[in-house]
GROMACS .gro file of C-alpha atoms in nm:
model
  188
    1GLU     CA    1 -10.454  -6.297  -0.262
    2GLY     CA    2 -10.531  -5.992  -0.023
    3TYR     CA    3 -10.727  -5.700  -0.011
    4ALA     CA    4 -10.512  -5.588  -0.314
    5ALA     CA    5 -10.620  -5.832  -0.552
    6LEU     CA    6 -11.002  -5.816  -0.431
    7PHE     CA    7 -10.995  -5.453  -0.516
    8GLU     CA    8 -10.803  -5.457  -0.826
    9GLU     CA    9 -11.055  -5.762  -0.954
   10MET     CA   10 -11.357  -5.516  -0.837
   11MET     CA   11 -11.258  -5.201  -0.977
   12ASP     CA   12 -11.178  -5.359  -1.328
   13HIS     CA   13 -11.580  -5.400  -1.345
   14PRO     CA   14 -11.613  -5.188  -1.692
   15ASN     CA   15 -11.940  -5.013  -1.499
   16ILE     CA   16 -11.676  -4.896  -1.242
   17SER     CA   17 -11.461  -4.555  -1.307
   18VAL     CA   18 -11.202  -4.457  -1.063
   19TRP     CA   19 -11.170  -4.121  -1.007
   20LEU     CA   20 -10.861  -3.992  -0.772
   21GLY     CA   21 -10.814  -3.668  -0.609
   22VAL     CA   22 -11.173  -3.571  -0.692
   23LYS     CA   23 -11.376  -3.455  -0.386
   24ALA     CA   24 -11.733  -3.593  -0.341
   25LYS     CA   25 -11.880  -3.255  -0.299
   26SER     CA   26 -11.698  -3.090  -0.669
   27VAL     CA   27 -11.963  -3.367  -0.835
   28LEU     CA   28 -12.214  -3.483  -0.593
   29GLU     CA   29 -12.463  -3.265  -0.440
   30ILE     CA   30 -12.776  -3.356  -0.204
   31ASN     CA   31 -13.078  -3.143  -0.216
   32PRO     CA   32 -13.347  -3.321   0.098
   33GLN     CA   33 -13.593  -3.036  -0.027
   34GLY     CA   34 -13.532  -3.030  -0.387
   35GLN     CA   35 -13.751  -3.197  -0.648
   36ASP     CA   36 -13.398  -3.374  -0.750
   37LYS     CA   37 -13.235  -3.524  -0.445
   38VAL     CA   38 -12.936  -3.640  -0.596
   39LEU     CA   39 -12.713  -3.443  -0.827
   40PHE     CA   40 -12.434  -3.595  -1.024
   41GLU     CA   41 -12.230  -3.399  -1.212
   42GLY     CA   42 -12.508  -3.102  -1.187
   43ARG     CA   43 -12.759  -3.336  -1.348
   44PRO     CA   44 -13.022  -3.552  -1.143
   45PHE     CA   45 -12.915  -3.881  -1.062
   46LYS     CA   46 -13.165  -4.144  -0.985
   47GLY     CA   47 -12.940  -4.431  -0.954
   48GLU     CA   48 -12.800  -4.550  -0.608
   49VAL     CA   49 -12.524  -4.391  -0.443
   50ILE     CA   50 -12.286  -4.537  -0.156
   51TYR     CA   51 -12.156  -4.231   0.025
   52THR     CA   52 -11.848  -4.319   0.262
   53GLY     CA   53 -11.711  -4.000   0.379
   54GLN     CA   54 -11.776  -3.768   0.648
   55ILE     CA   55 -12.178  -3.733   0.653
   56ASP     CA   56 -12.154  -3.409   0.835
   57GLU     CA   57 -11.916  -3.295   0.502
   58LEU     CA   58 -12.195  -3.423   0.283
   59PHE     CA   59 -12.400  -3.153   0.427
   60GLU     CA   60 -12.148  -2.898   0.439
   61TYR     CA   61 -12.166  -2.905   0.849
   62LYS     CA   62 -12.502  -2.719   0.851
   63TYR     CA   63 -12.553  -2.846   1.213
   64GLY     CA   64 -12.169  -2.824   1.286
   65ARG     CA   65 -11.888  -3.070   1.287
   66LEU     CA   66 -11.928  -3.426   1.447
   67PRO     CA   67 -11.602  -3.449   1.641
   68TYR     CA   68 -11.362  -3.725   1.570
   69ARG     CA   69 -10.984  -3.860   1.698
   70SER     CA   70 -10.716  -3.828   1.423
   71LEU     CA   71 -10.339  -4.009   1.479
   72ARG     CA   72 -10.028  -3.908   1.417
   73PHE     CA   73  -9.783  -4.218   1.336
   74VAL     CA   74  -9.389  -4.260   1.437
   75PHE     CA   75  -9.179  -4.483   1.289
   76GLU     CA   76  -8.907  -4.631   1.473
   77HIS     CA   77  -8.603  -4.871   1.357
   78TYR     CA   78  -8.426  -5.087   1.584
   79ASP     CA   79  -8.111  -5.311   1.519
   80GLN     CA   80  -8.285  -5.609   1.692
   81ASP     CA   81  -8.421  -5.909   1.534
   82PHE     CA   82  -8.802  -5.818   1.700
   83PHE     CA   83  -8.949  -5.528   1.909
   84GLN     CA   84  -9.238  -5.710   2.032
   85THR     CA   85  -9.396  -6.046   2.068
   86HIS     CA   86  -9.654  -5.974   1.817
   87GLY     CA   87  -9.791  -5.771   1.493
   88VAL     CA   88 -10.015  -5.549   1.678
   89VAL     CA   89  -9.978  -5.444   2.074
   90ASN     CA   90 -10.271  -5.237   2.194
   91TYR     CA   91 -10.195  -4.987   2.512
   92THR     CA   92 -10.527  -4.871   2.700
   93ILE     CA   93 -10.398  -4.621   2.944
   94SER     CA   94 -10.013  -4.722   3.010
   95GLU     CA   95  -9.858  -4.524   2.734
   96ALA     CA   96  -9.906  -4.195   2.507
   97TYR     CA   97  -9.969  -4.405   2.192
   98THR     CA   98 -10.269  -4.635   2.139
   99ARG     CA   99 -10.065  -4.892   1.938
  100ILE     CA  100  -9.758  -5.045   1.836
  101THR     CA  101  -9.773  -5.229   1.489
  102GLU     CA  102  -9.446  -5.448   1.411
  103PHE     CA  103  -9.505  -5.556   1.051
  104LYS     CA  104  -9.247  -5.790   0.988
  105HIS     CA  105  -9.471  -6.023   1.211
  106LEU     CA  106  -9.775  -5.952   0.979
  107THR     CA  107  -9.511  -5.957   0.648
  108GLY     CA  108  -9.284  -6.276   0.744
  109GLN     CA  109  -8.989  -6.070   0.677
  110THR     CA  110  -8.658  -6.224   0.802
  111ASP     CA  111  -8.429  -6.015   0.597
  112GLY     CA  112  -8.212  -5.989   0.923
  113ASN     CA  113  -8.179  -5.596   0.923
  114GLY     CA  114  -8.364  -5.500   1.244
  115THR     CA  115  -8.679  -5.405   1.289
  116THR     CA  116  -8.911  -5.113   1.214
  117ILE     CA  117  -9.224  -5.026   1.425
  118MET     CA  118  -9.520  -4.757   1.403
  119LYS     CA  119  -9.667  -4.589   1.707
  120GLU     CA  120 -10.009  -4.441   1.700
  121TYR     CA  121 -10.038  -4.126   1.899
  122PRO     CA  122 -10.363  -4.069   1.912
  123ILE     CA  123 -10.476  -3.618   1.830
  124PRO     CA  124 -10.776  -3.410   1.803
  125TYR     CA  125 -10.932  -3.385   1.455
  126SER     CA  126 -10.971  -3.007   1.345
  127GLY     CA  127 -11.066  -3.095   0.986
  128ASP     CA  128 -10.733  -2.943   0.880
  129GLU     CA  129 -10.712  -3.092   0.495
  130LYS     CA  130 -10.383  -3.282   0.643
  131GLU     CA  131 -10.552  -3.455   0.903
  132ILE     CA  132 -10.760  -3.780   0.851
  133PRO     CA  133 -11.055  -3.828   1.065
  134TYR     CA  134 -11.007  -4.217   1.205
  135TYR     CA  135 -11.214  -4.288   1.510
  136ALA     CA  136 -11.568  -4.133   1.617
  137ILE     CA  137 -11.609  -3.978   1.934
  138ILE     CA  138 -11.898  -4.193   2.083
  139ASN     CA  139 -12.104  -4.005   2.347
  140GLU     CA  140 -12.458  -3.910   2.406
  141GLU     CA  141 -12.425  -3.517   2.261
  142ASN     CA  142 -12.231  -3.654   1.921
  143ILE     CA  143 -12.466  -3.961   1.864
  144ALA     CA  144 -12.766  -3.639   1.871
  145LEU     CA  145 -12.585  -3.461   1.620
  146TYR     CA  146 -12.523  -3.774   1.396
  147GLU     CA  147 -12.886  -3.827   1.422
  148GLN     CA  148 -12.971  -3.480   1.276
  149TYR     CA  149 -12.770  -3.549   0.966
  150VAL     CA  150 -12.964  -3.889   0.954
  151ASN     CA  151 -13.274  -3.742   0.931
  152LEU     CA  152 -13.188  -3.515   0.621
  153LEU     CA  153 -13.139  -3.892   0.439
  154LYS     CA  154 -13.534  -3.969   0.498
  155ASP     CA  155 -13.628  -3.855   0.152
  156ILE     CA  156 -13.359  -3.978  -0.070
  157PRO     CA  157 -13.365  -4.322  -0.081
  158ASN     CA  158 -13.141  -4.408  -0.329
  159LEU     CA  159 -12.857  -4.248  -0.095
  160TYR     CA  160 -12.655  -4.515   0.115
  161MET     CA  161 -12.440  -4.391   0.423
  162LEU     CA  162 -12.145  -4.677   0.453
  163GLY     CA  163 -11.859  -4.687   0.667
  164ARG     CA  164 -11.712  -4.532   0.962
  165LEU     CA  165 -11.727  -4.167   0.849
  166ALA     CA  166 -12.067  -4.194   0.720
  167GLU     CA  167 -12.222  -4.380   0.983
  168TYR     CA  168 -12.034  -4.212   1.275
  169LYS     CA  169 -11.915  -4.579   1.430
  170TYR     CA  170 -11.611  -4.751   1.442
  171TYR     CA  171 -11.596  -5.098   1.273
  172ASN     CA  172 -11.334  -5.354   1.238
  173ILE     CA  173 -11.224  -5.490   0.870
  174ASP     CA  174 -11.405  -5.787   0.882
  175ALA     CA  175 -11.753  -5.627   1.012
  176ILE     CA  176 -11.755  -5.393   0.748
  177VAL     CA  177 -11.683  -5.617   0.473
  178GLU     CA  178 -11.958  -5.786   0.546
  179LYS     CA  179 -12.216  -5.495   0.607
  180ALA     CA  180 -12.083  -5.361   0.238
  181LEU     CA  181 -12.188  -5.712   0.109
  182GLU     CA  182 -12.542  -5.686   0.268
  183LEU     CA  183 -12.581  -5.356   0.143
  184ALA     CA  184 -12.488  -5.490  -0.196
  185LYS     CA  185 -12.733  -5.763  -0.170
  186LEU     CA  186 -12.995  -5.524  -0.030
  187ILE     CA  187 -12.977  -5.283  -0.367
  188GLN     CA  188 -12.899  -5.489  -0.640
   0.00000   0.00000   0.00000
């Protein structure tokens, strides 16, 4: 039934609480040098913590910000059946945008009222609250900076990094789902 049904079922578990609009740093404190390494709502927390946000943000940018690329999305409507032959077409260097998505290929929409596409334009990530860090910028310098943050984790055995932001790498959805299932098996 798709990802929505999968996540609805998981979130319905009695041991899971969903808090929307809450920044992790407002309830989670990490203190690698302290006796209590992880505090949750100001109290020592000994359970497992899986962190999926920006690792540099978790440590309050102690060594500086990790660079990311963000995206600007532009929607366009056309009075024609289809704009392109596939749901997603990637552009590497020929255009200012990196991808065009035409959703009706993915949804099977057939209403005949034209088609809408979305173009993705890469933009630098500045850390502004309105921007989203989508892609790590992988190079030697940035990996060295990321490793400085990873070194802060070595004495916190119950804190796990998972996902593009926490691990500072790109994942396709199938790979990250597999990685999440592997981590769940490891810590259960």
